[in-house]
Short mmCIF file of C-alpha atoms in Angstrom, two decimals:
data_model
loop_
_atom_site.label_atom_id
_atom_site.label_comp_id
_atom_site.label_asym_id
_atom_site.label_seq_id
_atom_site.Cartn_x
_atom_site.Cartn_y
_atom_site.Cartn_z
CA MET A 1 93.29 94.41 81.25
CA ARG A 2 89.95 96.19 80.97
CA SER A 3 89.15 95.64 84.65
CA GLY A 4 92.65 96.72 85.60
CA SER A 5 92.43 99.85 83.44
CA ILE A 6 89.07 100.85 84.92
CA ASN A 7 90.39 100.23 88.42
CA LEU A 8 93.53 102.23 87.72
CA LEU A 9 91.41 105.09 86.37
CA GLN A 10 89.14 104.88 89.41
CA ASN A 11 92.06 105.10 91.80
CA ALA A 12 93.63 107.94 89.83
CA LEU A 13 90.38 109.92 90.03
CA THR A 14 89.99 108.96 93.68
CA LEU A 15 93.44 110.41 94.30
CA ILE A 16 92.58 113.62 92.46
CA ILE A 17 89.17 114.06 94.11
CA SER A 18 90.42 113.09 97.57
CA PHE A 19 93.37 115.44 97.30
CA SER A 20 91.25 118.29 95.95
CA SER A 21 88.65 117.86 98.70
CA PHE A 22 91.39 117.81 101.32
CA TYR A 23 93.27 120.75 99.75
CA PHE A 24 90.28 123.10 99.75
CA LEU A 25 88.70 121.78 102.95
CA ILE A 26 91.83 122.46 104.98
CA ARG A 27 91.71 126.06 103.72
CA THR A 28 88.01 126.37 104.49
CA LEU A 29 88.07 125.07 108.08
CA ASP A 30 90.11 126.45 110.95
CA LYS A 31 92.67 124.16 112.60
CA THR A 32 90.34 123.09 115.41
CA ASP A 33 87.42 122.20 113.12
CA PHE A 34 89.75 120.36 110.77
CA GLY A 35 91.10 118.33 113.69
CA VAL A 36 87.56 117.46 114.80
CA TRP A 37 86.70 116.42 111.23
CA VAL A 38 89.75 114.14 111.16
CA LEU A 39 88.67 112.43 114.39
CA PHE A 40 85.10 112.08 113.12
CA MET A 41 86.19 110.48 109.84
CA SER A 42 88.57 108.16 111.69
CA ALA A 43 85.71 106.88 113.84
CA VAL A 44 83.13 106.37 111.07
CA SER A 45 85.75 104.67 108.90
CA ILE A 46 85.92 101.90 111.49
CA MET A 47 82.21 101.19 111.00
CA GLU A 48 82.44 101.32 107.22
CA PHE A 49 85.48 99.06 106.92
CA ALA A 50 84.23 96.61 109.52
CA ARG A 51 81.03 96.10 107.56
CA THR A 52 82.96 95.84 104.31
CA GLY A 53 85.07 93.09 105.85
CA LEU A 54 82.04 91.00 106.77
CA ILE A 55 79.98 91.59 103.65
CA SER A 56 82.17 92.33 100.65
CA LYS A 57 84.96 89.77 100.83
CA SER A 58 82.77 86.81 101.73
CA LEU A 59 80.24 87.67 99.01
CA ILE A 60 82.95 88.09 96.35
CA THR A 61 84.62 84.83 97.38
CA TYR A 62 81.48 82.69 97.16
CA LEU A 63 80.07 84.34 94.05
CA SER A 64 83.42 83.77 92.33
CA SER A 65 83.56 80.05 93.16
CA ALA A 66 79.94 78.86 93.58
CA PRO A 67 77.78 77.66 90.63
CA SER A 68 75.57 80.33 89.05
CA ASN A 69 72.35 78.68 90.24
CA ALA A 70 73.37 79.41 93.85
CA HIS A 71 74.13 83.11 93.30
CA ASN A 72 70.69 84.47 94.21
CA SER A 73 70.65 82.48 97.45
CA ILE A 74 74.11 83.79 98.34
CA ILE A 75 73.16 87.40 97.59
CA THR A 76 69.92 87.13 99.58
CA ALA A 77 71.78 85.74 102.59
CA SER A 78 74.39 88.48 102.27
CA PHE A 79 71.72 91.17 102.21
CA ALA A 80 70.27 89.77 105.45
CA VAL A 81 73.67 89.84 107.17
CA ASN A 82 74.34 93.34 105.83
CA LEU A 83 71.05 94.74 107.15
CA SER A 84 71.49 93.16 110.58
CA LEU A 85 75.04 94.43 111.00
CA THR A 86 74.08 97.90 109.79
CA ILE A 87 71.38 98.16 112.45
CA VAL A 88 73.79 97.04 115.20
CA LEU A 89 76.58 99.43 114.16
CA ALA A 90 74.18 102.34 113.69
CA ALA A 91 72.86 101.81 117.22
CA ALA A 92 76.43 101.64 118.56
CA CYS A 93 77.26 104.87 116.76
CA HIS A 94 74.35 106.66 118.45
CA LEU A 95 75.13 105.28 121.91
CA LEU A 96 78.89 105.91 121.77
CA ALA A 97 78.69 109.42 120.29
CA PRO A 98 78.65 111.20 123.71
CA LEU A 99 81.61 109.11 124.86
CA PHE A 100 83.73 110.11 121.87
CA GLY A 101 82.72 113.74 122.30
CA LYS A 102 83.93 113.66 125.90
CA LEU A 103 87.07 111.62 125.17
CA TRP A 104 88.27 114.08 122.53
CA ASP A 105 86.88 117.16 124.30
CA SER A 106 84.81 117.90 121.18
CA PRO A 107 81.07 118.01 121.99
CA GLN A 108 80.27 119.00 118.39
CA LEU A 109 81.03 115.37 117.42
CA VAL A 110 77.75 114.11 118.92
CA PRO A 111 75.39 115.61 116.28
CA LEU A 112 77.85 114.63 113.53
CA PHE A 113 77.67 110.95 114.49
CA ASN A 114 73.89 111.03 114.70
CA LEU A 115 73.64 112.64 111.26
CA TYR A 116 76.02 110.09 109.78
CA ILE A 117 73.74 107.18 110.74
CA VAL A 118 71.55 108.02 107.72
CA THR A 119 74.61 107.98 105.43
CA PHE A 120 75.73 104.69 106.92
CA VAL A 121 72.40 102.96 106.29
CA ILE A 122 72.36 104.08 102.64
CA SER A 123 75.98 103.08 102.06
CA GLY A 124 75.11 99.53 103.16
CA PHE A 125 73.14 99.07 99.94
CA LEU A 126 75.95 100.67 97.93
CA LEU A 127 78.43 98.20 99.44
CA GLN A 128 76.21 95.29 98.46
CA TYR A 129 75.80 96.37 94.84
CA GLN A 130 79.52 97.07 94.41
CA ALA A 131 80.48 93.65 95.80
CA ILE A 132 78.11 91.92 93.37
CA GLU A 133 79.77 93.72 90.47
CA GLN A 134 83.32 93.07 91.68
CA ALA A 135 82.60 89.34 91.94
CA GLN A 136 81.92 89.42 88.20
CA LEU A 137 85.25 91.22 87.64
CA GLN A 138 83.32 94.25 86.45
CA PHE A 139 84.24 97.67 87.80
CA ARG A 140 82.24 100.21 85.77
CA GLY A 141 79.51 100.62 88.39
CA VAL A 142 82.05 100.76 91.20
CA PHE A 143 83.90 103.46 89.31
CA LEU A 144 80.83 105.59 88.59
CA SER A 145 79.29 105.26 92.05
CA ASN A 146 82.54 106.12 93.83
CA LEU A 147 83.03 109.07 91.48
CA ILE A 148 79.56 110.40 92.31
CA ARG A 149 79.90 109.83 96.05
CA GLN A 150 83.27 111.55 96.34
CA GLY A 151 82.58 114.17 93.66
CA THR A 152 79.49 115.47 95.46
CA LEU A 153 81.48 116.45 98.54
CA LEU A 154 84.22 117.99 96.40
CA ALA A 155 81.67 120.09 94.48
CA PHE A 156 80.26 121.45 97.74
CA VAL A 157 83.69 122.24 99.18
CA LEU A 158 84.67 124.04 95.97
CA TYR A 159 81.46 126.07 96.10
CA VAL A 160 82.16 127.11 99.68
CA TYR A 161 85.80 127.96 99.00
CA PHE A 162 85.40 129.99 95.82
CA ASN A 163 82.39 131.89 97.13
CA ASP A 164 84.25 132.68 100.35
CA ARG A 165 81.51 131.21 102.50
CA HIS A 166 81.62 129.50 105.86
CA THR A 167 80.40 125.94 106.29
CA SER A 168 79.69 123.81 109.33
CA LEU A 169 80.80 120.24 109.90
CA SER A 170 77.14 119.22 110.02
CA ALA A 171 76.62 120.59 106.50
CA LEU A 172 79.52 118.46 105.26
CA VAL A 173 77.90 115.32 106.68
CA GLN A 174 74.57 116.20 105.05
CA VAL A 175 76.27 116.62 101.67
CA MET A 176 77.92 113.22 102.14
CA THR A 177 74.46 111.73 102.69
CA TRP A 178 73.10 113.09 99.40
CA GLY A 179 76.21 111.98 97.53
CA THR A 180 75.95 108.46 98.94
CA LEU A 181 72.26 108.26 98.00
CA ALA A 182 72.96 109.30 94.40
CA ALA A 183 75.83 106.80 94.13
CA THR A 184 73.65 103.99 95.50
CA LEU A 185 70.89 104.64 92.97
CA VAL A 186 73.39 104.55 90.09
CA SER A 187 75.03 101.36 91.37
CA HIS A 188 71.65 99.64 91.76
CA TYR A 189 70.65 100.61 88.22
CA LEU A 190 73.79 98.99 86.78
CA VAL A 191 73.52 95.67 88.66
CA ARG A 192 69.75 95.31 88.98
CA GLY A 193 69.53 92.69 86.21
CA THR A 194 72.28 90.44 87.57
CA PHE A 195 70.51 89.11 90.66
CA LYS A 196 67.10 88.46 92.19
CA LEU A 197 66.43 88.39 95.92
CA TRP A 198 64.67 85.24 97.15
CA GLY A 199 61.88 85.33 99.69
CA LYS A 200 63.38 82.37 101.52
CA LEU A 201 66.64 82.69 103.42
CA ASP A 202 69.06 79.83 102.74
CA LYS A 203 70.52 78.89 106.13
CA TYR A 204 73.42 77.03 104.53
CA TRP A 205 74.73 80.11 102.72
CA LEU A 206 73.96 82.30 105.72
CA LYS A 207 76.18 80.07 107.83
CA GLN A 208 78.91 79.99 105.16
CA LEU A 209 78.98 83.76 104.83
CA LEU A 210 79.11 84.28 108.58
CA GLN A 211 81.74 81.58 109.05
CA TYR A 212 84.00 83.16 106.45
CA GLY A 213 83.07 86.75 107.17
CA LYS A 214 83.47 86.76 110.95
CA TYR A 215 87.25 86.69 110.72
CA SER A 216 87.30 89.04 107.74
CA PHE A 217 85.01 91.37 109.74
CA GLY A 218 87.38 91.31 112.69
CA THR A 219 90.40 91.72 110.44
CA SER A 220 88.94 94.73 108.64
CA MET A 221 87.92 96.33 111.92
CA MET A 222 91.33 95.74 113.45
CA ALA A 223 93.09 97.00 110.32
CA VAL A 224 91.20 100.29 110.21
CA VAL A 225 91.58 100.71 113.98
CA SER A 226 95.30 100.22 113.49
CA SER A 227 95.41 102.89 110.79
CA SER A 228 93.32 105.33 112.85
CA ILE A 229 94.42 104.65 116.40
CA ASP A 230 97.39 107.01 116.19
CA GLN A 231 95.14 109.95 115.28
CA MET A 232 92.57 108.94 117.88
CA MET A 233 95.19 108.68 120.62
CA ILE A 234 96.67 112.02 119.61
CA GLY A 235 93.17 113.50 119.94
CA GLY A 236 92.84 112.04 123.43
CA LEU A 237 96.39 112.52 124.73
CA VAL A 238 97.27 115.81 123.00
CA SER A 239 94.45 117.67 121.19
CA ALA A 240 92.10 117.58 118.20
CA THR A 241 94.24 120.24 116.51
CA SER A 242 97.33 118.01 116.81
CA ALA A 243 95.37 115.15 115.23
CA GLY A 244 94.76 117.41 112.23
CA ILE A 245 98.46 118.25 111.98
CA TYR A 246 99.41 114.57 112.03
CA ASN A 247 96.69 113.72 109.51
CA ILE A 248 98.33 115.86 106.83
CA ALA A 249 101.49 113.73 106.87
CA VAL A 250 99.49 110.48 106.94
CA ARG A 251 97.27 111.66 104.09
CA VAL A 252 100.25 112.37 101.84
CA THR A 253 101.62 108.91 102.62
CA ASN A 254 98.23 107.34 101.87
CA MET A 255 98.04 109.16 98.55
CA ILE A 256 101.38 107.70 97.56
CA ASN A 257 99.98 104.26 98.41
CA ILE A 258 97.02 104.55 96.00
CA PRO A 259 98.61 101.90 93.70
CA THR A 260 98.65 99.48 96.65
CA ASN A 261 94.91 99.82 97.15
CA ALA A 262 94.25 99.46 93.43
CA ALA A 263 96.28 96.26 93.29
CA ALA A 264 94.47 94.81 96.33
CA THR A 265 91.06 95.37 94.71
CA ILE A 266 92.12 93.44 91.59
CA VAL A 267 94.23 90.77 93.29
CA PHE A 268 91.53 89.54 95.70
CA PRO A 269 89.09 88.05 93.13
CA GLN A 270 91.97 87.01 90.85
CA SER A 271 93.70 85.17 93.69
CA ALA A 272 90.56 83.22 94.57
CA ARG A 273 90.31 82.04 90.97
CA ARG A 274 94.02 81.29 90.57
CA LEU A 275 93.89 79.07 93.65
CA GLU A 276 91.21 77.02 91.94
CA ASP A 277 93.12 76.83 88.64
CA GLY A 278 96.82 76.77 89.53
CA GLY A 279 97.12 76.12 93.26
CA ASN A 280 99.58 77.76 95.65
CA ASP A 281 102.28 78.34 93.02
CA ALA A 282 99.95 80.56 91.03
CA VAL A 283 98.99 82.54 94.14
CA LYS A 284 102.66 82.89 95.14
CA SER A 285 103.54 84.29 91.72
CA LEU A 286 100.58 86.69 91.87
CA TYR A 287 101.72 88.02 95.26
CA GLU A 288 105.34 88.56 94.22
CA LYS A 289 104.48 90.22 90.92
CA SER A 290 101.72 92.44 92.32
CA VAL A 291 103.93 93.67 95.17
CA GLY A 292 106.81 94.21 92.74
CA ALA A 293 104.63 96.23 90.37
CA VAL A 294 103.42 98.45 93.21
CA LEU A 295 106.93 98.96 94.58
CA ALA A 296 108.13 100.07 91.15
CA MET A 297 105.58 102.90 91.28
CA LEU A 298 106.20 103.73 94.94
CA PHE A 299 110.00 104.08 94.99
CA PRO A 300 110.22 107.29 92.89
CA ALA A 301 107.27 108.88 94.73
CA ILE A 302 108.73 108.12 98.17
CA ILE A 303 112.15 109.49 97.26
CA ILE A 304 110.81 112.71 95.71
CA ALA A 305 108.35 113.36 98.56
CA SER A 306 111.11 112.77 101.16
CA LEU A 307 113.52 115.17 99.47
CA PHE A 308 110.88 117.87 99.10
CA ALA A 309 108.86 117.28 102.27
CA GLY A 310 108.86 120.98 103.17
CA PRO A 311 107.45 122.27 99.87
CA VAL A 312 104.96 119.37 99.79
CA ILE A 313 103.54 120.25 103.21
CA HIS A 314 103.47 123.98 102.48
CA PHE A 315 101.65 123.34 99.21
CA ILE A 316 99.07 121.02 100.74
CA GLY A 317 98.45 122.66 104.11
CA ASP A 318 99.71 126.23 103.44
CA ASP A 319 101.93 127.85 106.07
CA ARG A 320 99.79 126.89 109.08
CA TYR A 321 101.13 123.33 109.40
CA PRO A 322 104.99 123.37 109.48
CA GLU A 323 104.87 120.76 112.27
CA SER A 324 103.81 118.19 109.67
CA ILE A 325 107.15 118.25 107.78
CA PRO A 326 109.22 115.94 110.08
CA LEU A 327 106.16 113.70 110.48
CA LEU A 328 105.94 113.20 106.71
CA GLN A 329 109.62 112.27 106.44
CA ILE A 330 109.09 109.48 108.98
CA THR A 331 105.76 108.16 107.68
CA LEU A 332 107.12 107.97 104.13
CA VAL A 333 109.59 105.30 105.21
CA SER A 334 106.63 103.24 106.41
CA ALA A 335 105.14 103.40 102.90
CA PHE A 336 107.76 100.93 101.65
CA PHE A 337 106.35 98.14 103.85
CA ILE A 338 102.66 98.73 103.12
CA PRO A 339 102.45 96.84 99.78
CA PHE A 340 103.89 93.72 101.43
CA THR A 341 101.52 93.81 104.41
CA LYS A 342 98.46 94.92 102.42
CA GLN A 343 98.79 92.13 99.86
CA PHE A 344 99.51 89.65 102.66
CA GLY A 345 96.01 90.18 104.00
CA THR A 346 94.47 90.14 100.54
CA ILE A 347 96.15 86.87 99.57
CA LEU A 348 95.43 85.16 102.88
CA ASP A 349 91.73 86.09 102.74
CA SER A 350 91.41 84.83 99.17
CA ILE A 351 92.92 81.40 99.91
CA GLY A 352 90.81 80.83 103.02
CA GLY A 353 93.34 82.01 105.60
CA VAL A 354 91.04 84.62 107.12
CA LYS A 355 91.45 83.17 110.62
CA LEU A 356 95.24 83.47 110.51
CA ASN A 357 94.98 86.94 108.99
CA PHE A 358 92.66 87.95 111.82
CA TYR A 359 95.07 86.80 114.51
CA VAL A 360 98.00 88.55 112.84
CA THR A 361 95.97 91.75 112.59
CA VAL A 362 94.88 91.60 116.25
CA VAL A 363 98.48 91.24 117.42
CA SER A 364 99.66 94.06 115.15
CA VAL A 365 96.88 96.39 116.38
CA ALA A 366 97.72 95.63 120.01
CA LEU A 367 101.40 96.32 119.33
CA ASN A 368 100.57 99.50 117.42
CA ALA A 369 98.34 100.77 120.24
CA LEU A 370 101.00 100.07 122.86
CA LEU A 371 103.75 101.78 120.86
CA ASN A 372 101.53 104.79 120.17
CA TYR A 373 100.57 105.19 123.81
CA VAL A 374 104.17 105.05 124.99
CA PHE A 375 105.69 107.22 122.25
CA ILE A 376 102.91 109.85 122.12
CA ARG A 377 103.15 110.37 125.88
CA HIS A 378 106.92 110.91 125.57
CA TRP A 379 107.31 112.65 122.18
CA GLY A 380 103.86 113.97 121.29
CA ILE A 381 102.78 113.72 117.64
CA VAL A 382 106.30 112.75 116.49
CA GLY A 383 105.95 109.66 118.66
CA ALA A 384 102.94 108.56 116.62
CA ALA A 385 104.99 108.66 113.40
CA VAL A 386 107.78 106.63 115.01
CA ALA A 387 105.27 104.11 116.34
CA MET A 388 103.84 103.70 112.82
CA LEU A 389 107.28 102.99 111.37
CA ILE A 390 108.24 100.42 114.00
CA SER A 391 104.84 98.70 113.78
CA TYR A 392 105.05 98.31 110.00
CA LEU A 393 108.62 97.03 110.21
CA ILE A 394 107.68 94.31 112.69
CA LEU A 395 104.55 93.40 110.72
CA PHE A 396 106.56 93.23 107.50
CA VAL A 397 109.00 90.71 108.97
CA ALA A 398 106.20 88.59 110.46
CA THR A 399 104.09 88.48 107.29
CA GLN A 400 107.02 87.55 105.08
CA LEU A 401 107.94 84.64 107.36
CA ILE A 402 104.33 83.40 107.30
CA LEU A 403 104.00 83.64 103.52
CA LYS A 404 107.31 81.89 103.03
CA LYS A 405 106.08 78.99 105.13
CA ILE A 406 102.63 78.76 103.52
CA LEU A 407 103.32 79.62 99.87
CA GLY A 408 107.10 79.71 99.58
CA VAL A 409 107.04 83.44 98.84
CA ARG A 410 110.44 85.09 98.39
CA THR A 411 110.65 88.72 99.47
CA GLY A 412 113.58 89.31 97.15
CA ALA A 413 111.52 88.20 94.16
CA ALA A 414 109.17 91.17 94.61
CA LEU A 415 112.16 93.53 94.64
CA VAL A 416 113.56 91.86 91.52
CA TYR A 417 110.22 92.32 89.73
CA ALA A 418 110.20 95.97 90.78
CA PHE A 419 113.64 96.75 89.37
CA LYS A 420 113.07 94.65 86.25
CA SER A 421 110.11 96.84 85.43
CA TYR A 422 112.41 99.87 85.28
CA GLY A 423 114.56 98.06 82.72
CA GLU A 424 111.49 97.19 80.67
CA VAL A 425 110.32 100.81 80.67
CA TYR A 426 113.80 101.99 79.67
CA ASN A 427 114.01 99.49 76.80
CA ARG A 428 110.59 100.47 75.51
CA LEU A 429 111.46 104.17 75.59
CA ARG A 430 114.78 103.52 73.83
CA HIS A 431 113.03 101.37 71.23
CA ARG A 432 110.53 104.14 70.49
CA ALA A 433 113.31 106.71 70.29
CA THR A 434 115.11 104.66 67.67
#
């Protein structure tokens, strides 16, 4: 419960800070700069999530299941993999920066990517320390470091907004660098006594981490490409400004899905342990109940946001983004399927099905890219929202069939758990009233 409470608090604060940063940033930047910022963040997110897929999940899995006397060897091997991948991705970022600037007709992206390389190198250490803590089912350091990292950018944006000053995109990246550095130092301080790096690299654990992580790496990269490809293709096929308009609708949908991300963070280490203790039946029950719990929180939010899409968009993006209203109404429907597909990947990774998860993700990304290309060319930014909905629907059906075959998962059971929770809340409120 303590880990879950800390994680829930972390995600609640993440929602508040993320929303506040977005709310004031969109009022600080003009529509073109905001669109360029959206494209920049979409691109760097691919690097961050790809590295997380290779490092974090494999490290958590083996630290959760291996004997304690092997932990230092595992962590040392993971550090080596982390450093190597960071160097490769940083070099790719520098080399590809001019290409992205030309593709999106935004030459100001080139210095942004080069500046972000420093942030990316520092965040590699932060990722390592957070994974070590999560493997121990401790989340205090993760909470504090994420709060510092995100809060630093928010503080700067607030300063710019309330002092009526202008800021450049380069200044925003520099602030992110300082925030990441502070967060990394705090995270290291909290976990420094839980591990010791060995001078000798254990080839066995290096091989194990790479064997497990290669599919998780590919899956994470494909997943973030899938979530960003619509905005990237809008930037290339329409304009950077249109990418910013579409991002507003997607961001609202992502905010509603905060409970899904919180559940995934907790379920992954718990699932790995339940497989050891209770087998597939325990994992099946964990999937159904976790999805049901998330759906119970999502249903009211989706309905309210759909009914009041206009006021929501006007509140978040002021009167400059009315084009985002129909986009939000479409993307909100997609939010219903996300808990099912998100937990599918989490469960499969935790029980050793990373290879299957990778293949499913590759197919879904290819389908998503094809649908986006066709629909954006015909319908513009509305086509991207339609492509998202169809992609999630097809992925939902596929993942449920796979889980039914592997674990015997029943989709209806998750819905039953969701609606049962409403009855439990009602009974508790009635009991307190009496």
